[in-house]
Amino acid sequence: MDQDETAARLGVPVEEVERVHRLAGDRPSAPLPARADAPAILDRLGVPPDDAAEIMAGWPDLDSPFWTPELRWLLDRSIALVRADLGGHGWLSPGPALPRERGPAWRHLYVYAYLAMVDVVTAYHRDHGIAEAVSWATLADLGRNLAIDRRMRGEGWPVMQSWLTLHARGGIYELGRLQHHRGGTAIDLHIPDAGPLRPEAVEASLDEARAFFPRHFPDERYTAFACGSWLLDPQLREYLPGDSNIVRFQRRFELEPYEEPEGLDADVEVLRFVFRTLTTPLDRLPRRTVLQRAVVDHLRAGRHWQWRRGRFPI
């Protein structure tokens, strides 16, 4: 394989191709599910009908006109790259961001890689005694993120392709209202777009995690729950009532001293999660909720949101 030529045909920097080649090496890939089984699997993964139709239309059949040799190489090696880190829990990019306007194979290449990992990661779950219901609830974050990407007109998925490798490697588990991310001495909490952050739902999820990790990962020792999010920004208390779900969630945490995060813009993240758009002018954003009004008013005043980290004992 000529890496320069492959990069040129994919429209990505050659360094990205070199990285995939280096991390995947000649490690084994994994097959996609049979085409006939794919619709039922996509449904179980919560993939919306419009996205499922696109995924099926671009399916990498051997005679598909959408799949160039370079795309097939990248799909195979991206699967191998992720599979090689099965059980890992660090941030992992499966490959370069592609020019997705070229068609369904380009747009959904990392979805196909995720689908290839479903049998691999569910076997990993079974080896750790994890219930099938937890496996599928966790993996169905694929459908949630595809819906977000469609709502954001393609602005969401490039961020999410790395996020979803956590699910495909067994690094994260959805237990009720929260997602729980293994690693280090703290369980990192993530808040999916799944309705109100009610205190009783949060507490039930935490209780589930307190039992889940000692049972299924007995060699790992966790002493705290941790979270990094704009939802922990104390500035929100200037706008939200004290009994709001967000403020009550914040009060669980002892915040670390603020440091500007490298490579992360909290203003962008707030807009991404609250409005699901990065391009709509502030004066055209909806103001239906207290949170929406808070975000817009804060930014229009020339102020900025903060990405804060905090933790509390298990």
Coordinates of C-alpha atoms in Angstrom, one line a residue:
M1 CA 0.0 0.0 0.0
D2 CA 1.3 3.4 -1.0
Q3 CA 0.4 5.6 2.0
D4 CA 0.8 8.9 0.1
E5 CA -1.5 7.7 -2.7
T6 CA -4.0 6.3 -0.2
A7 CA -4.1 9.6 1.7
A8 CA -4.6 11.6 -1.5
R9 CA -7.4 9.4 -2.7
L10 CA -9.1 9.6 0.7
G11 CA -8.6 13.3 0.9
V12 CA -6.9 13.2 4.3
P13 CA -3.4 14.1 5.6
V14 CA -0.9 11.3 5.0
E15 CA -0.1 11.4 8.8
E16 CA -3.6 10.1 9.5
V17 CA -3.0 7.2 7.1
E18 CA 0.3 6.5 8.7
R19 CA -1.3 6.5 12.2
V20 CA -3.9 4.0 11.2
H21 CA -1.3 1.8 9.6
R22 CA 0.9 2.0 12.7
L23 CA -1.8 1.2 15.3
A24 CA -3.6 -1.5 13.3
G25 CA -0.5 -3.1 11.8
D26 CA -1.4 -6.6 10.7
R27 CA -3.7 -7.2 13.6
P28 CA -7.0 -9.1 12.9
S29 CA -10.1 -7.2 11.8
A30 CA -13.7 -8.4 12.4
P31 CA -16.4 -9.1 9.8
L32 CA -19.6 -7.1 9.5
P33 CA -22.8 -8.8 10.3
A34 CA -24.6 -10.4 7.4
R35 CA -26.5 -7.9 5.3
A36 CA -29.7 -9.7 5.9
D37 CA -29.2 -9.4 9.7
A38 CA -28.3 -5.7 9.6
P39 CA -31.7 -4.1 9.7
A40 CA -32.6 -5.9 12.9
I41 CA -29.3 -5.0 14.5
L42 CA -29.6 -1.3 13.5
D43 CA -33.1 -1.3 15.0
R44 CA -31.7 -2.8 18.2
L45 CA -29.0 -0.1 18.2
G46 CA -31.6 2.6 18.1
V47 CA -30.7 3.8 14.6
P48 CA -33.4 6.1 13.2
P49 CA -35.1 4.9 10.0
D50 CA -33.5 7.5 7.7
D51 CA -30.0 6.7 8.9
A52 CA -30.7 3.0 8.7
A53 CA -31.8 3.4 5.1
E54 CA -28.6 5.2 4.2
I55 CA -26.4 2.7 6.0
M56 CA -28.1 -0.2 4.1
A57 CA -27.9 1.7 0.8
G58 CA -24.1 2.1 1.3
W59 CA -23.5 -1.4 2.6
P60 CA -19.9 -2.6 1.7
D61 CA -20.9 -5.5 -0.6
L62 CA -18.1 -6.8 -2.7
D63 CA -19.8 -5.4 -5.8
S64 CA -20.7 -2.0 -4.3
P65 CA -19.8 0.9 -6.6
F66 CA -19.4 3.1 -3.5
W67 CA -16.4 1.3 -2.0
T68 CA -13.0 2.1 -3.5
P69 CA -9.9 0.0 -2.5
E70 CA -8.8 2.9 -0.2
L71 CA -12.1 2.9 1.6
R72 CA -12.1 -0.8 2.1
W73 CA -8.5 -0.7 3.4
L74 CA -9.5 2.1 5.9
L75 CA -12.6 0.2 7.1
D76 CA -10.7 -3.0 7.6
R77 CA -7.8 -1.3 9.4
S78 CA -10.0 0.9 11.5
I79 CA -11.8 -2.2 12.8
A80 CA -8.5 -3.8 13.6
L81 CA -7.2 -0.6 15.3
V82 CA -10.3 -0.6 17.7
R83 CA -10.3 -4.3 18.2
A84 CA -6.6 -4.3 19.2
D85 CA -7.6 -2.1 22.2
L86 CA -10.6 -4.2 23.3
G87 CA -11.0 -3.6 27.0
G88 CA -9.3 -0.2 26.8
H89 CA -10.9 2.9 28.1
G90 CA -8.9 5.8 26.8
W91 CA -9.9 8.3 24.0
L92 CA -9.2 6.6 20.7
S93 CA -9.8 7.9 17.2
P94 CA -10.6 5.1 14.8
G95 CA -9.3 7.0 11.8
P96 CA -9.3 10.3 9.9
A97 CA -12.4 12.5 9.4
L98 CA -13.5 11.8 5.9
P99 CA -15.2 14.1 3.3
R100 CA -18.6 12.7 4.0
E101 CA -20.4 14.6 1.2
R102 CA -18.9 12.0 -1.2
G103 CA -21.6 9.4 -0.4
P104 CA -22.8 6.9 2.1
A105 CA -19.6 4.8 2.2
W106 CA -17.7 8.0 3.2
R107 CA -20.4 9.3 5.5
H108 CA -20.9 6.0 7.4
L109 CA -17.5 4.3 7.3
Y110 CA -17.1 4.4 11.1
V111 CA -20.7 3.2 11.6
Y112 CA -19.7 0.0 9.6
A113 CA -16.6 -0.3 11.8
Y114 CA -18.9 0.0 14.9
L115 CA -21.2 -2.7 13.5
A116 CA -18.3 -5.0 13.0
M117 CA -17.3 -4.6 16.6
V118 CA -20.8 -5.4 18.0
D119 CA -20.2 -9.2 18.3
V120 CA -16.7 -8.6 19.6
V121 CA -17.7 -6.3 22.4
T122 CA -20.8 -8.2 23.4
A123 CA -18.6 -11.3 23.8
Y124 CA -16.3 -9.2 26.0
H125 CA -19.4 -8.2 28.0
R126 CA -20.5 -11.8 28.4
D127 CA -17.0 -12.8 29.6
H128 CA -17.4 -10.2 32.4
G129 CA -20.9 -11.4 33.3
I130 CA -22.6 -8.3 32.0
A131 CA -26.3 -8.5 31.3
E132 CA -27.4 -8.4 27.7
A133 CA -29.8 -5.5 28.5
V134 CA -26.9 -3.4 29.7
S135 CA -24.9 -4.3 26.5
W136 CA -27.6 -3.2 24.2
A137 CA -28.6 -0.1 26.2
T138 CA -24.9 1.0 26.0
L139 CA -24.4 0.2 22.4
A140 CA -27.6 2.0 21.4
D141 CA -25.8 5.2 21.9
L142 CA -25.0 4.8 18.2
G143 CA -28.5 5.6 17.2
R144 CA -28.7 8.5 19.6
N145 CA -25.6 10.1 18.1
L146 CA -26.6 9.5 14.5
A147 CA -29.9 11.3 15.3
I148 CA -27.8 14.2 16.7
D149 CA -25.6 14.3 13.7
R150 CA -28.6 14.4 11.4
R151 CA -30.2 17.2 13.4
M152 CA -26.8 19.1 13.3
R153 CA -26.6 18.6 9.5
G154 CA -23.4 16.6 9.7
E155 CA -21.7 18.7 12.4
G156 CA -21.9 16.1 15.1
W157 CA -20.5 12.8 13.9
P158 CA -16.9 13.8 13.4
V159 CA -16.7 14.4 17.2
M160 CA -18.7 11.2 18.0
Q161 CA -16.6 8.7 15.9
S162 CA -13.9 8.7 18.6
W163 CA -16.4 8.8 21.5
L164 CA -18.2 5.7 20.2
T165 CA -15.0 3.6 20.3
L166 CA -15.4 3.6 24.1
H167 CA -18.6 1.6 23.7
A168 CA -17.1 -0.7 21.1
R169 CA -14.2 -1.6 23.4
G170 CA -16.1 -2.1 26.6
G171 CA -14.9 1.1 28.2
I172 CA -18.3 2.7 29.0
Y173 CA -21.6 1.4 30.3
E174 CA -25.1 3.0 30.3
L175 CA -26.7 2.2 33.6
G176 CA -30.0 4.0 33.8
R177 CA -29.8 7.8 33.4
L178 CA -25.9 8.1 33.2
Q179 CA -23.1 6.6 31.3
H180 CA -20.2 5.3 33.4
H181 CA -16.7 5.3 32.0
R182 CA -14.0 3.0 33.4
G183 CA -10.4 4.0 34.1
G184 CA -8.1 5.3 36.7
T185 CA -9.4 5.5 40.3
A186 CA -12.6 7.3 39.4
I187 CA -15.6 6.4 37.3
D188 CA -16.2 9.2 34.9
L189 CA -19.9 10.2 34.4
H190 CA -21.4 11.2 31.1
I191 CA -24.8 12.6 30.6
P192 CA -26.6 11.4 27.5
D193 CA -29.3 13.3 25.8
A194 CA -32.1 11.3 27.4
G195 CA -34.5 13.7 29.1
P196 CA -34.4 15.5 32.4
L197 CA -31.5 15.0 34.8
R198 CA -33.8 14.2 37.7
P199 CA -32.0 13.7 41.1
E200 CA -33.8 10.4 41.8
A201 CA -32.7 9.0 38.3
V202 CA -29.1 10.2 38.9
E203 CA -29.0 8.5 42.3
A204 CA -30.5 5.3 41.0
S205 CA -27.8 5.2 38.3
L206 CA -25.0 5.8 40.8
D207 CA -26.3 3.0 43.0
E208 CA -26.4 0.7 40.0
A209 CA -22.7 1.6 39.3
R210 CA -21.7 1.1 42.9
A211 CA -22.8 -2.6 42.5
F212 CA -21.9 -3.0 38.8
F213 CA -18.2 -2.3 38.8
P214 CA -17.1 -4.4 41.8
R215 CA -19.2 -7.3 40.4
H216 CA -18.0 -7.2 36.8
F217 CA -14.5 -5.6 37.1
P218 CA -13.4 -6.9 40.6
D219 CA -9.7 -6.1 39.8
E220 CA -10.4 -2.4 39.3
R221 CA -10.7 -0.1 42.4
Y222 CA -12.7 3.1 42.2
T223 CA -12.9 5.6 45.0
A224 CA -14.9 8.4 43.4
F225 CA -17.3 9.5 40.7
A226 CA -15.9 12.2 38.4
C227 CA -17.3 14.4 35.6
G228 CA -16.0 16.9 33.2
S229 CA -18.7 19.1 31.6
W230 CA -20.0 22.5 31.0
L231 CA -22.9 21.4 33.2
L232 CA -20.6 21.8 36.2
D233 CA -19.9 25.5 35.3
P234 CA -20.9 27.5 38.5
Q235 CA -21.8 30.4 36.3
L236 CA -25.0 28.5 35.5
R237 CA -26.2 29.3 39.0
E238 CA -26.5 32.9 38.0
Y239 CA -29.4 32.0 35.7
L240 CA -30.9 28.7 37.0
P241 CA -33.1 28.3 40.1
G242 CA -31.5 26.6 43.0
D243 CA -33.8 23.6 42.8
S244 CA -33.2 23.0 39.1
N245 CA -31.9 19.6 38.1
I246 CA -28.7 21.0 36.8
V247 CA -27.8 22.9 40.0
R248 CA -28.7 19.9 42.1
F249 CA -26.4 17.8 40.0
Q250 CA -23.6 20.3 40.4
R251 CA -23.9 20.3 44.2
R252 CA -22.8 16.6 44.3
F253 CA -19.3 17.6 43.1
E254 CA -16.3 19.2 44.6
L255 CA -14.8 21.2 41.7
E256 CA -11.2 21.1 40.8
P257 CA -9.4 24.5 40.3
Y258 CA -10.3 25.9 36.9
E259 CA -7.8 25.4 34.0
E260 CA -8.5 26.3 30.4
P261 CA -8.9 22.9 28.7
E262 CA -6.6 22.1 25.8
G263 CA -8.3 21.6 22.5
L264 CA -11.8 22.1 23.8
D265 CA -14.0 25.2 23.5
A266 CA -16.7 25.2 26.2
D267 CA -18.8 27.8 24.3
V268 CA -18.8 25.4 21.3
E269 CA -19.7 22.4 23.5
V270 CA -22.6 24.3 25.1
L271 CA -24.0 25.3 21.7
R272 CA -23.6 21.7 20.5
F273 CA -25.4 20.1 23.4
V274 CA -28.1 22.8 24.2
F275 CA -29.1 23.8 20.6
R276 CA -27.5 21.0 18.4
T277 CA -26.1 23.7 16.0
L278 CA -22.8 25.5 15.7
T279 CA -23.8 27.8 12.8
T280 CA -27.0 29.5 13.9
P281 CA -26.5 33.1 14.9
L282 CA -27.2 33.8 18.6
D283 CA -30.1 36.1 17.9
R284 CA -31.9 33.3 16.0
L285 CA -31.5 30.5 18.6
P286 CA -34.6 29.4 20.5
R287 CA -35.3 30.9 23.9
R288 CA -38.0 28.5 25.1
T289 CA -36.3 27.3 28.3
V290 CA -34.4 28.9 31.1
L291 CA -31.3 27.1 30.0
Q292 CA -31.5 28.3 26.4
R293 CA -32.0 31.9 27.5
A294 CA -29.1 31.6 29.9
V295 CA -26.7 30.3 27.2
V296 CA -27.6 33.0 24.7
D297 CA -27.7 35.9 27.2
H298 CA -24.3 34.8 28.6
L299 CA -22.6 34.7 25.2
R300 CA -24.3 37.9 23.9
A301 CA -22.9 39.7 27.0
G302 CA -19.4 38.8 25.7
R303 CA -18.9 36.2 28.5
H304 CA -17.7 32.6 28.0
W305 CA -18.7 29.3 29.5
Q306 CA -16.3 27.0 31.3
W307 CA -15.6 23.3 31.1
R308 CA -15.2 22.2 34.7
R309 CA -14.2 19.0 36.4
G310 CA -15.3 17.7 39.7
R311 CA -15.6 14.6 41.8
F312 CA -17.3 13.1 44.9
P313 CA -16.6 9.9 46.8
I314 CA -18.3 6.7 45.8

